[in-house]
CSV table of C-alpha atoms and ligand atoms in Angstrom, one decimal:
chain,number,residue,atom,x,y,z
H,954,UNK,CA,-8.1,-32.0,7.2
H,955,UNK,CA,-7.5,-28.9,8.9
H,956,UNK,CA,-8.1,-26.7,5.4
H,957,UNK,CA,-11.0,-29.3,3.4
H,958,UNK,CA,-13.8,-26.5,3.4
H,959,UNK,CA,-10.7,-23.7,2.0
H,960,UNK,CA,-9.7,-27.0,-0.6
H,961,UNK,CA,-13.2,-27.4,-1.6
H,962,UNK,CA,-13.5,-24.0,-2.7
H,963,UNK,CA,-9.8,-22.9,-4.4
H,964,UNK,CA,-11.0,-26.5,-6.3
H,965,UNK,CA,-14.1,-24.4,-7.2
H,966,UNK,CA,-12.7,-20.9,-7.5
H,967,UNK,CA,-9.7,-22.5,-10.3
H,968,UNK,CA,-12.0,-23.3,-12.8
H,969,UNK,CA,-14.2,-20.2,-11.7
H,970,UNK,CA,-11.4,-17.7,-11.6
H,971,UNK,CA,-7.8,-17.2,-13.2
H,972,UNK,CA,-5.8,-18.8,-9.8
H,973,UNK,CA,-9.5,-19.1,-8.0
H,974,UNK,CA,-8.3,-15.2,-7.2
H,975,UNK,CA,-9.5,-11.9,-7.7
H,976,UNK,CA,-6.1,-10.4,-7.0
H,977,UNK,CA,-2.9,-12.5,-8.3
H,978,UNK,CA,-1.8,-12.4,-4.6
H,979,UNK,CA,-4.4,-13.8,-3.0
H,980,UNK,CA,-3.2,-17.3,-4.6
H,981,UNK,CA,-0.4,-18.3,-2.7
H,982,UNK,CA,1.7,-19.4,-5.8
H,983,UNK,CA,4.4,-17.8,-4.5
H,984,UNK,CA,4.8,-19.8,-1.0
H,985,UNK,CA,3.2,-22.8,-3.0
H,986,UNK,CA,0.4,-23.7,-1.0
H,987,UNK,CA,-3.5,-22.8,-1.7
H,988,UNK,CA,-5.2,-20.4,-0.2
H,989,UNK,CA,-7.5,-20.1,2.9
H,990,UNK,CA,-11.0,-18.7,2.0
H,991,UNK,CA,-11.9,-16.3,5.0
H,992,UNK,CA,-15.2,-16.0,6.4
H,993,UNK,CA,-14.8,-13.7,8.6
H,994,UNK,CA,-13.0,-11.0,10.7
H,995,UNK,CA,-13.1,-9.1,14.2
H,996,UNK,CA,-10.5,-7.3,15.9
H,997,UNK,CA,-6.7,-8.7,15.3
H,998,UNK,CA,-8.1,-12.2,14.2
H,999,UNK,CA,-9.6,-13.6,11.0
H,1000,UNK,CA,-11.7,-17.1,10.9
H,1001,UNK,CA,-11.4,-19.5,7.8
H,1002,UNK,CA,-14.0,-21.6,6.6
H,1003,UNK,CA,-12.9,-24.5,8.4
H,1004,UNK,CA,-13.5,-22.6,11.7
H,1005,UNK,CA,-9.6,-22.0,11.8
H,1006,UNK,CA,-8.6,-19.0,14.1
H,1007,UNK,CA,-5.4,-16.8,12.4
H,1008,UNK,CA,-3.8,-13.4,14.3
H,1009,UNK,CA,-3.9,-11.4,11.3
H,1010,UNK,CA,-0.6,-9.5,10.5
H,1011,UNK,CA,-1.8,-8.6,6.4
H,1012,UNK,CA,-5.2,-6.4,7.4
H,1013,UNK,CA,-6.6,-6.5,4.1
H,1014,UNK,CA,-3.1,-5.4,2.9
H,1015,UNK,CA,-3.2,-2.5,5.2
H,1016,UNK,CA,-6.8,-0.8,5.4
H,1017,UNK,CA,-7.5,-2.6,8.8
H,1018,UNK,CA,-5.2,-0.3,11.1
H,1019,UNK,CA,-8.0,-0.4,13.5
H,1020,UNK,CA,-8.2,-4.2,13.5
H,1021,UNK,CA,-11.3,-5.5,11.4
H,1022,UNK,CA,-14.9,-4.8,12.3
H,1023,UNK,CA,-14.6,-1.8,14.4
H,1024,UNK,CA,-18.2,-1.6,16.0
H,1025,UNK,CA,-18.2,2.1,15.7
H,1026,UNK,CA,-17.1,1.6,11.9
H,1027,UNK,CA,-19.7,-1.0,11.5
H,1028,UNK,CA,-22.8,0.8,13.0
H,1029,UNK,CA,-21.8,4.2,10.8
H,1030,UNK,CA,-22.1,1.5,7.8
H,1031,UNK,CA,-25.1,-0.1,8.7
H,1032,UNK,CA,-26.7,3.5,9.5
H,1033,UNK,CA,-25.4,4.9,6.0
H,1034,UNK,CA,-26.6,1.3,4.4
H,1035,UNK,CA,-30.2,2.2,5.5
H,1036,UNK,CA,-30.2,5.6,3.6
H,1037,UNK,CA,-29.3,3.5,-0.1
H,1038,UNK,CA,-26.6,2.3,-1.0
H,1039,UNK,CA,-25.5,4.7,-3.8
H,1040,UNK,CA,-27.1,7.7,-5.7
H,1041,UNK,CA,-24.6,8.9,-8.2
H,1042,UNK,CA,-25.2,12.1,-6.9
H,1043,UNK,CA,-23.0,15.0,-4.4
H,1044,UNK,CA,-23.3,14.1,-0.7
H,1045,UNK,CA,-22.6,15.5,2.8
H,1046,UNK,CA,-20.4,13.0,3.1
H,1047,UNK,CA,-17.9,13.5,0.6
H,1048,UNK,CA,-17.5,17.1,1.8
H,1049,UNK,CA,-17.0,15.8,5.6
H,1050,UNK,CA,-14.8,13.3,4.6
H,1051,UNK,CA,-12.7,15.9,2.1
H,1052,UNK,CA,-12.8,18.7,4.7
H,1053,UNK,CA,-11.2,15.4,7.4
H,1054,UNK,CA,-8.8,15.0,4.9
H,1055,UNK,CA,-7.2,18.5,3.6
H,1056,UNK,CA,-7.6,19.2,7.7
H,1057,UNK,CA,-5.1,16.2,8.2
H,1058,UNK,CA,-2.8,16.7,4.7
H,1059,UNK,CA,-2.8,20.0,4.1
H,1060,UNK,CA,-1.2,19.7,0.9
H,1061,UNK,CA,-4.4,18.3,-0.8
H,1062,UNK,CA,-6.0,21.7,-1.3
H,1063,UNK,CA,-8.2,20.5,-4.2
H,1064,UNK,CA,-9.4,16.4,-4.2
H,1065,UNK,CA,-11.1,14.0,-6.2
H,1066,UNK,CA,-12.5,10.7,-4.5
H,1067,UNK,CA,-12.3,7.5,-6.6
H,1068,UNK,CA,-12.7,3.7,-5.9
H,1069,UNK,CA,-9.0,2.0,-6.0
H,1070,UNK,CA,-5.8,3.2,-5.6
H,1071,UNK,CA,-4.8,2.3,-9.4
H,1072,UNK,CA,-7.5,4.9,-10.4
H,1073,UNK,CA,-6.0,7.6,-8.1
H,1074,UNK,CA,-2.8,7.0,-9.6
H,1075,UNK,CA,-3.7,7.0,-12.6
H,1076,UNK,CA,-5.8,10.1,-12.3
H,1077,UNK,CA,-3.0,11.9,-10.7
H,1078,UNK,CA,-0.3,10.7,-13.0
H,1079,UNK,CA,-3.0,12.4,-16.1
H,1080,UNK,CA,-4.0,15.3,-14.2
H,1081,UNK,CA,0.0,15.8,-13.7
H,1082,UNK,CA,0.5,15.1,-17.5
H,1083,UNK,CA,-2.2,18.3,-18.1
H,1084,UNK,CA,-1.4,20.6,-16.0
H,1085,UNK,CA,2.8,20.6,-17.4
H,1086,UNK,CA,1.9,19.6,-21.0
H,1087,UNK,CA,4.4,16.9,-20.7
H,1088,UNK,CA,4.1,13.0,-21.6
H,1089,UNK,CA,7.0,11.6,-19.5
H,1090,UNK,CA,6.5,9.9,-16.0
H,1091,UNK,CA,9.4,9.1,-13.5
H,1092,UNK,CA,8.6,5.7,-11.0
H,1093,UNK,CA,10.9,3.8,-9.0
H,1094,UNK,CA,12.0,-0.1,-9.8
H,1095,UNK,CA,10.1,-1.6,-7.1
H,1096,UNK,CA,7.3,1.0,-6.1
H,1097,UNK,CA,4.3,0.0,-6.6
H,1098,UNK,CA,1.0,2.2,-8.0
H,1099,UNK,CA,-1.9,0.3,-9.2
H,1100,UNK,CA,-2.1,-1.9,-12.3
H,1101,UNK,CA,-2.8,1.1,-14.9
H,1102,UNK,CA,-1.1,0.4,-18.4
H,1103,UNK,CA,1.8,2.7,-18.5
H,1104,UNK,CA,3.0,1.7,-14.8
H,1105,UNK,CA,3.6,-2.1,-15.4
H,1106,UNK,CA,7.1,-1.3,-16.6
H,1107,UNK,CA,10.3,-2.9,-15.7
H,1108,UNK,CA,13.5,-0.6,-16.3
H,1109,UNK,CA,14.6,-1.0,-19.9
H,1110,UNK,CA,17.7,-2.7,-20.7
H,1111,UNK,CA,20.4,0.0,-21.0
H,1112,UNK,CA,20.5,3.1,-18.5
H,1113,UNK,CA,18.7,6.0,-19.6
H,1114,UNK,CA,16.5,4.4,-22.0
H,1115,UNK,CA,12.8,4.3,-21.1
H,1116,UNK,CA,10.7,1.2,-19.7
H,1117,UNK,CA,9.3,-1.7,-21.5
H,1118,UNK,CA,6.3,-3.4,-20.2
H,1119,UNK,CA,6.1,-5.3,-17.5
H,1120,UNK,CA,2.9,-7.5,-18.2
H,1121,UNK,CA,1.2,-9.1,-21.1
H,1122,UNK,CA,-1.2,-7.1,-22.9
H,1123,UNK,CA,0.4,-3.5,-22.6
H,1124,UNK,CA,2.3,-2.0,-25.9
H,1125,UNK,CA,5.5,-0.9,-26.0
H,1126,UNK,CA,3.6,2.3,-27.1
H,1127,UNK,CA,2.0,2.8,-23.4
H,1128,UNK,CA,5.0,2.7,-21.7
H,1129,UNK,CA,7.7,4.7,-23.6
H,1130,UNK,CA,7.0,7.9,-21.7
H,1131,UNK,CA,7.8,6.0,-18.1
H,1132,UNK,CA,11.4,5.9,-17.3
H,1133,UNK,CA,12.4,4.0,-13.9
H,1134,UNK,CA,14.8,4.8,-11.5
H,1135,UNK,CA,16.3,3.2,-8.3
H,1136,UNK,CA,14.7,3.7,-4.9
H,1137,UNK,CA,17.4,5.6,-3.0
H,1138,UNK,CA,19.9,6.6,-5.7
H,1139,UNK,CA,19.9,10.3,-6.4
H,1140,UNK,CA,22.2,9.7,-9.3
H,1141,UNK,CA,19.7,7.6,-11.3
H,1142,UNK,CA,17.2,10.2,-10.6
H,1143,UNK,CA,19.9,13.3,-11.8
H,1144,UNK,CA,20.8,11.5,-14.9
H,1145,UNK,CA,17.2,10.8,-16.1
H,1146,UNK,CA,16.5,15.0,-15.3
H,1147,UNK,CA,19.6,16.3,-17.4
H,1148,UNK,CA,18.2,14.8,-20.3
H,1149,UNK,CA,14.7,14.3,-20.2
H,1150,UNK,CA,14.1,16.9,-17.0
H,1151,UNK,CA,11.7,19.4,-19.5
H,1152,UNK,CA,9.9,16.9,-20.2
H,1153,UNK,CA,8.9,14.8,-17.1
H,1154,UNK,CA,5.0,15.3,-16.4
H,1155,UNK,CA,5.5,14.3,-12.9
H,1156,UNK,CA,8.0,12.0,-10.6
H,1157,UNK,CA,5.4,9.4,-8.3
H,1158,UNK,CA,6.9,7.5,-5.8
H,1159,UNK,CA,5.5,5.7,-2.7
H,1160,UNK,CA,7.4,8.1,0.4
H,1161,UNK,CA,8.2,4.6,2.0
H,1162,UNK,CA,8.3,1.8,-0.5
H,1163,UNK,CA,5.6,-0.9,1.1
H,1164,UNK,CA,5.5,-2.9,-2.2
H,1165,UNK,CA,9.1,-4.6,-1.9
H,1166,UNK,CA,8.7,-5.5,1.6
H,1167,UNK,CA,9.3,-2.4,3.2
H,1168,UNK,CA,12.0,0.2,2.3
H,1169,UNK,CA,12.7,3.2,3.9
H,1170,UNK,CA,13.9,6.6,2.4
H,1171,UNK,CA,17.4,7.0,3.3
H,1172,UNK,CA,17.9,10.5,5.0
H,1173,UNK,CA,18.0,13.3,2.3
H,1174,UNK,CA,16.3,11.1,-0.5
H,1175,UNK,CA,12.8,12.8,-0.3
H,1176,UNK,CA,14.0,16.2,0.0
H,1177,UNK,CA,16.2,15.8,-3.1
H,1178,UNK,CA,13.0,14.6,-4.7
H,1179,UNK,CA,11.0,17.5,-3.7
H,1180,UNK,CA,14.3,19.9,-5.1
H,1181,UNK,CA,14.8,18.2,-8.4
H,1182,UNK,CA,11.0,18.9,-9.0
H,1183,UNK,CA,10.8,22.0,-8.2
H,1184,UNK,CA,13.6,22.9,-10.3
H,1185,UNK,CA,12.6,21.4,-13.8
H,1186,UNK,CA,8.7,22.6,-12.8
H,1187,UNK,CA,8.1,18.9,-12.3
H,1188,UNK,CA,4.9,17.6,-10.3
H,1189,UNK,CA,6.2,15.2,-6.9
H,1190,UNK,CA,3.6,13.0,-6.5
H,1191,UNK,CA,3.8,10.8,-3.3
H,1192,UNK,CA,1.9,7.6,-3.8
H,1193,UNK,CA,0.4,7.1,0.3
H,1194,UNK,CA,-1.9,4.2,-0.5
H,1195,UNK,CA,-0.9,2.7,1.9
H,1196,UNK,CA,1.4,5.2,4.3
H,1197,UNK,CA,-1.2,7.7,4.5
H,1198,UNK,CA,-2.7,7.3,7.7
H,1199,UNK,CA,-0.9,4.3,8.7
H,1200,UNK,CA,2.6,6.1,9.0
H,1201,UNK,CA,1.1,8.6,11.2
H,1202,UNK,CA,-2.2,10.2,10.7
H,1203,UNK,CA,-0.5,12.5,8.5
H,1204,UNK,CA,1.3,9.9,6.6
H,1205,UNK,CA,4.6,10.0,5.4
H,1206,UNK,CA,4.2,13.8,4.2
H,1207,UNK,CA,4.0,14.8,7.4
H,1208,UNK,CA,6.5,11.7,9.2
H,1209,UNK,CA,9.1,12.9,7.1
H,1210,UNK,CA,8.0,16.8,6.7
H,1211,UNK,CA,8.2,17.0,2.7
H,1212,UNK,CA,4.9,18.6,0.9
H,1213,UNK,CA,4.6,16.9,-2.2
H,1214,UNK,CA,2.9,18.6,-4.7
H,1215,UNK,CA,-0.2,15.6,-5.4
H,1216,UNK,CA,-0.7,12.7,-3.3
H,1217,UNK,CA,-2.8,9.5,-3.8
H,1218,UNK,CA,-4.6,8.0,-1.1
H,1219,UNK,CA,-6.3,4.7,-0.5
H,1220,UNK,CA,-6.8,1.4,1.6
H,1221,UNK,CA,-7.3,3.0,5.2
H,1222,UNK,CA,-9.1,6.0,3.5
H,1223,UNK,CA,-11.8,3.6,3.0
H,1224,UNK,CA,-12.1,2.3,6.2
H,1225,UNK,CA,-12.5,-1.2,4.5
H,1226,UNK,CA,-14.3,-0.3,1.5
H,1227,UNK,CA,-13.4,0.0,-2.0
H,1228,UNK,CA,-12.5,4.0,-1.4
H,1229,UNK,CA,-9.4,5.9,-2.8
H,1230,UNK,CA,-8.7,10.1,-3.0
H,1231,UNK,CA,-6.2,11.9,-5.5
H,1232,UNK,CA,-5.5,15.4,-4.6
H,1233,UNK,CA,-3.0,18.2,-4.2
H,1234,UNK,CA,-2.4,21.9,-5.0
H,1235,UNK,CA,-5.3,24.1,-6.1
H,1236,UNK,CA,-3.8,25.0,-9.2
H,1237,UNK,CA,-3.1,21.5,-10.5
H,1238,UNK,CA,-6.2,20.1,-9.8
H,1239,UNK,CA,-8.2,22.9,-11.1
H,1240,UNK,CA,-7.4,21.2,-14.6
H,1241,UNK,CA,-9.5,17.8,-13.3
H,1242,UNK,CA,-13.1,18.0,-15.2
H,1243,UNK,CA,-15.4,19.5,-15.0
H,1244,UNK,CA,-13.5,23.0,-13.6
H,1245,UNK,CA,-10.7,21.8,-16.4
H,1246,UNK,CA,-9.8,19.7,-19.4
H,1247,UNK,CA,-8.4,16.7,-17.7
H,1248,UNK,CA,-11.5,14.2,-18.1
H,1249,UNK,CA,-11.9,11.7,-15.3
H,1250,UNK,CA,-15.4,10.4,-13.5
H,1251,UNK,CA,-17.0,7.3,-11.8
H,1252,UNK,CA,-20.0,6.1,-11.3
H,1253,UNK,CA,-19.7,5.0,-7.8
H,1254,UNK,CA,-17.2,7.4,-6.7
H,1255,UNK,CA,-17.5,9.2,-3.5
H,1256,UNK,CA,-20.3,6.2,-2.3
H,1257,UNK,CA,-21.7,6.7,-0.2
H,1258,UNK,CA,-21.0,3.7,2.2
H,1259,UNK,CA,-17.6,3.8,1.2
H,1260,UNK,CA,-17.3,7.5,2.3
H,1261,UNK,CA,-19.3,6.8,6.1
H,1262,UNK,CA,-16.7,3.7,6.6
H,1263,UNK,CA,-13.3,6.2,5.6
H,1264,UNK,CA,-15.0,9.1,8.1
H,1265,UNK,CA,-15.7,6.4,11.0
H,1266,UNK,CA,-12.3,5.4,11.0
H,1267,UNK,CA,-10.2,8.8,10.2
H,1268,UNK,CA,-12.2,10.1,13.3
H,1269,UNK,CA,-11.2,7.2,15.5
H,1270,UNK,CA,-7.7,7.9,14.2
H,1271,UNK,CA,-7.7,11.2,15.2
H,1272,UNK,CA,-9.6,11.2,18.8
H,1273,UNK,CA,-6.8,8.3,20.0
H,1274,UNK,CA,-3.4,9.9,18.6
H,1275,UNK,CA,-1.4,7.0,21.2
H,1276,UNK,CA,-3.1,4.2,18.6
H,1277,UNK,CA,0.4,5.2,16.1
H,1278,UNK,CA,2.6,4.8,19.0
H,1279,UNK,CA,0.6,1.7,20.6
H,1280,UNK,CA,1.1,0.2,16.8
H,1281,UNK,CA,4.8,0.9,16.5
H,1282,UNK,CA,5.7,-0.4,20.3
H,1283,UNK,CA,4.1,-3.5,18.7
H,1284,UNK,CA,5.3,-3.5,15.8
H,1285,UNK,CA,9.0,-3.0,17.3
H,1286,UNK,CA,8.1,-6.7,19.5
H,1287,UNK,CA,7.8,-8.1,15.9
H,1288,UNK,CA,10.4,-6.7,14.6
H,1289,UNK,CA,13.1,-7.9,17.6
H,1290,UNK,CA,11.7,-11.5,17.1
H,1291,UNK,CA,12.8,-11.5,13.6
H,1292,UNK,CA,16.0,-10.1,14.2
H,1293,UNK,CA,16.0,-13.5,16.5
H,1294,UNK,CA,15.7,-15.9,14.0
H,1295,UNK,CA,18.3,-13.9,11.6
H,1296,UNK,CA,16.4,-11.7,9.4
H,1297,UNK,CA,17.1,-8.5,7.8
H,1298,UNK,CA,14.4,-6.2,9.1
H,1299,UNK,CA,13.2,-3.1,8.1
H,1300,UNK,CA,10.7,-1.3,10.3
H,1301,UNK,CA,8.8,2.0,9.8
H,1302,UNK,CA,5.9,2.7,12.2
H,1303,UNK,CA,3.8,0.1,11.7
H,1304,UNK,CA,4.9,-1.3,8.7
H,1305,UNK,CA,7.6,-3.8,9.1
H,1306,UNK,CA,9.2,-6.8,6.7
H,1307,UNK,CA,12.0,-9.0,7.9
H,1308,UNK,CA,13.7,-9.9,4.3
H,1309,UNK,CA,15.7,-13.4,4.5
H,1310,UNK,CA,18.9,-12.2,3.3
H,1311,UNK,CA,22.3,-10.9,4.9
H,1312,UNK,CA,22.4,-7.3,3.4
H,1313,UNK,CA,20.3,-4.5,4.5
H,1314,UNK,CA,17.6,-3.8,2.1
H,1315,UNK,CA,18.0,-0.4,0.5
H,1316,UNK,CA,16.9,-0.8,-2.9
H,1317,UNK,CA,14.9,-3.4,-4.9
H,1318,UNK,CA,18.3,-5.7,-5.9
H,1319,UNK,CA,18.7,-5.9,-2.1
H,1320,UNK,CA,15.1,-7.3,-1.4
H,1321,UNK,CA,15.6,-9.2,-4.5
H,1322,UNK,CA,18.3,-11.0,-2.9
H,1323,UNK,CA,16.1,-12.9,-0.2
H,1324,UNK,CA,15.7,-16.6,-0.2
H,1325,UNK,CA,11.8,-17.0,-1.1
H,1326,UNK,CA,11.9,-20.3,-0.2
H,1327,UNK,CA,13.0,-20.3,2.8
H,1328,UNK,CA,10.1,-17.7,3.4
H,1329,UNK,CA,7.6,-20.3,1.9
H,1330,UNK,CA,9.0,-22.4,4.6
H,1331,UNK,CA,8.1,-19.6,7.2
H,1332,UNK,CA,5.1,-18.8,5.7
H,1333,UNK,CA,4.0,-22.8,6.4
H,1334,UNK,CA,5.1,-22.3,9.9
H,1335,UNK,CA,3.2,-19.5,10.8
H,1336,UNK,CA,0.0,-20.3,9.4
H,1337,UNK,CA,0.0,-23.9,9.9
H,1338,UNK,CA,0.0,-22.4,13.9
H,1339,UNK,CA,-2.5,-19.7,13.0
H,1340,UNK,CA,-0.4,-16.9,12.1
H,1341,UNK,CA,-1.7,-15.4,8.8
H,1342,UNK,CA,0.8,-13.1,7.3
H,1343,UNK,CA,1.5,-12.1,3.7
H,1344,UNK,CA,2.1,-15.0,1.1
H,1345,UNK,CA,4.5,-13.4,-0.1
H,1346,UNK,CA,8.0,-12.2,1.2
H,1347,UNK,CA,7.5,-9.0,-0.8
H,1348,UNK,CA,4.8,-7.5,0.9
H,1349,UNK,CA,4.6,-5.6,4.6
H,1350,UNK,CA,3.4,-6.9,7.9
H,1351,UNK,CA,1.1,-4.9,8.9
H,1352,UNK,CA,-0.4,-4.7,12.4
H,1353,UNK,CA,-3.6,-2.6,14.0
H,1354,UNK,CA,-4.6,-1.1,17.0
H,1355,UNK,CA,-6.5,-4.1,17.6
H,1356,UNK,CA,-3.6,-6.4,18.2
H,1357,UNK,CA,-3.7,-7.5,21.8
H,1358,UNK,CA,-0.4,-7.8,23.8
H,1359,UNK,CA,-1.0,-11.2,24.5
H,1360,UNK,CA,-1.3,-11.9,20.3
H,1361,UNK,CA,1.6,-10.2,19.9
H,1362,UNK,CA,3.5,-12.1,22.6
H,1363,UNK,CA,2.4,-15.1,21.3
H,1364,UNK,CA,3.2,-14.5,17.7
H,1365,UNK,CA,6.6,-13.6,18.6
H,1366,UNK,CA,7.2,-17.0,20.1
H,1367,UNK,CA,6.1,-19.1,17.5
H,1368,UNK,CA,8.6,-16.8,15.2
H,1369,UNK,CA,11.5,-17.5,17.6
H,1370,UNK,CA,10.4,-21.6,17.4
H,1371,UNK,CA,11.1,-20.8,13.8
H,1372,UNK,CA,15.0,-20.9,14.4
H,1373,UNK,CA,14.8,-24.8,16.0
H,1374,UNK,CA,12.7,-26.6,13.9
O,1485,LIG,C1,-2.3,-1.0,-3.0
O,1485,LIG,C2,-1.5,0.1,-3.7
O,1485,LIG,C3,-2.0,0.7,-4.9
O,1485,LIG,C4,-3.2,0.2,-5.6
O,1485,LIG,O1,-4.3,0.3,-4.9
O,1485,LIG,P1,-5.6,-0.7,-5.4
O,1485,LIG,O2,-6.7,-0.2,-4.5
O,1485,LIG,O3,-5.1,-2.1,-5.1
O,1485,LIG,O4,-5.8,-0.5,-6.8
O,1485,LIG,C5,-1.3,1.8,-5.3
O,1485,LIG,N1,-0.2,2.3,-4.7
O,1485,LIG,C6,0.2,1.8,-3.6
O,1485,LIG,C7,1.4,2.4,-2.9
O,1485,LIG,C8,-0.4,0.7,-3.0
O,1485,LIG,O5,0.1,0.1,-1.9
């Protein structure tokens, strides 16, 4: 009863769409259940079309760090609406919203605006392959980049050999040139540079890992990223889809004071909308087209809507500095009713997942070693009592300036309940 208008629809949407989806996620296979169909969204809450009320801890999957329709976000969108919707065509805006950014990051010197994370990856990862001359990637089991061919890898079967694909549909040939190594383990890293180091293109890796739950850098891990680079003349590109501007306003560059040499933003750089920005030093991104010979374009890239939305909210961001503190007190509340009912949490800023495992989650194994069920069960719990969080235990929490104390308060009791029922 409570979900018939969502169950009407997903029975739609499955003949409609593969999973009645337009992002695998978005089904709820893994916490076996169908989905909710949202209608709409203000501040810290999202409404189903059943009328149900949720406290929303996913945010889009992390562009909503100022809760959803900000009223100064939405009248700089319904202003820039007015003027046409797209022109294909240089604007004021993309200069404003690149001069915002290389103001806040200054390591992107040079930047190209684009309209998803995968295609900033992917744009980097090619710009990085033309400016060395070298075919071979370096990406992290675990870390996540966007669903370009020659990043759905898994690590190959023996050490030190190079990845095999990951997904249906993407030859071997794609994916020879990406070798994987472990989040937090120099040595994998070391082994794969003494004898490929000349010719890695480029090492991307996502600063804090938000795509296996959350994992943070151990201490040193970063820098030693940033060395090994250097040395074999290797391009460090941090992937801050989501960190930039949700680990700080300067992301995790600046959080953890390591300038990478590219960097790849998205989700809150859109404010909302389909928005994403690959950038980085001068000199490597004078080989993007048309100034070099790296070709890359798009036909709605730099929209103009999308553009007024990622201003709106970077401003915001940066006339209320306390909103990243405000997020992580919060955030910490979260994190402390977890710990309560027995999880293994890891927290940065406002990014926060509580694994159901005993061990501490350094590394992919360690996330992998959580009992999804049990997080299904949680999952049922929570959202049965209008608490919407990922449906899926390897994905972040992720909570916005817009969460009231009183929402968080009373999230954190229906997650202690958890441990009784
Ligand atoms: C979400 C994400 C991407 C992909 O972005 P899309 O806009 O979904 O294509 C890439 N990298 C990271 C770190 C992400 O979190």
């Amino acid at each position: 009863m409570r979900y018939k208008n969502s169950e009407e629809l997903y029975n739609k949407a499955v003949n409609l769409m593969p999973g009645g989806v337009n992002s695998p996620v978005r089904a709820f296979l893994n916490v076996d259940r169908t989905p909710v169909f949202i209608d709409r969204a203000k501040g810290d809450k999202i409404y189903d079309v059943d009328g149900n009320e949720y406290i929303d801890y996913v945010c889009s999957w992390g562009p909503g760090i100022l809760g959803h329709a900000h009223p100064k976000v939405i009248e700089a969108v319904k202003a820039a609406c007015e003027k046409g919707l797209t022109f294909g065509a240089p604007t004021r805006n993309e200069v404003e919203l690149a001069e915002l950014i290389k103001s806040i990051m200054p390591s992107m010197e040079v930047m190209r605006m684009v309209n998803s994370g995968t295609e900033a990856t992917m744009s980097a990862i090619r710009t990085a392959r033309g400016y060395t001359g070298r075919d071979m990637i370096l990406k992290f089991k675990g870390c996540y980049h966007g669903h370009s061919d020659g990043l759905l890898v898994k690590a190959g079967s023996a050490a030190l050999t190079s990845a095999v694909p990951d997904s249906a549909g993407v030859p071997e040939s794609y994916t020879k040139n990406t070798l994987v190594a472990l989040y937090n383990d120099e040595n994998s890293v070391k082994e794969l540079f003494e004898k490929y180091g000349n010719d890695i293109a480029c090492v991307i890796v996502e600063p804090v890992a938000a795509n296996m739950g959350v994992v943070l850098p151990e201490k040193g891990f970063l820098q030693f990223l940033r060395d090994i680079t250097e040395k074999y003349n290797s391009v460090l590109i941090f992937d801050e889809v989501i960190t930039g501007f949700r680990l700080g306003l300067g992301g995790a560059q600046e959080y953890y004071g390591i300038k990478p040499d590219m960097t790849t933003l998205g989700k809150i750089v859109g404010g909302g909308m389909p928005m994403a920005v690959y950038g980085g030093r001068k000199e490597i991104m004078d080989f993007v087209s048309p100034v070099g010979k790296v070709y890359q374009a798009g036909t709605l890239s730099g929209n103009p809507v999308a553009t007024t939305a990622g201003i709106a909210t970077i401003k915001i961001l940066m006339e209320n500095k306390n909103i990243y503190s405000d997020i992580e007190k919060k955030t910490s509340k979260i994190a402390e009713a977890l710990k309560y009912i027995g999880l293994s949490v890891n927290q940065a800023g406002s990014l926060l997942c509580g694994y159901f495992t005993d061990r501490e989650v350094k590394n992919y194994d360690d996330a992998l070693s959580s009992d999804t069920k049990k997080y299904a069960e949680f999952f049922a719990w929570l959202i049965d009592r209008g608490i919407y969080v990922a449906p899926s235990q390897y994905e972040a929490m992720f909570i916005s300036a817009a969460h009231s104390d009183e929402d968080i308060e009373k999230t954190c009791g229906i997650i202690r309940e958890f441990k009784n029922n």
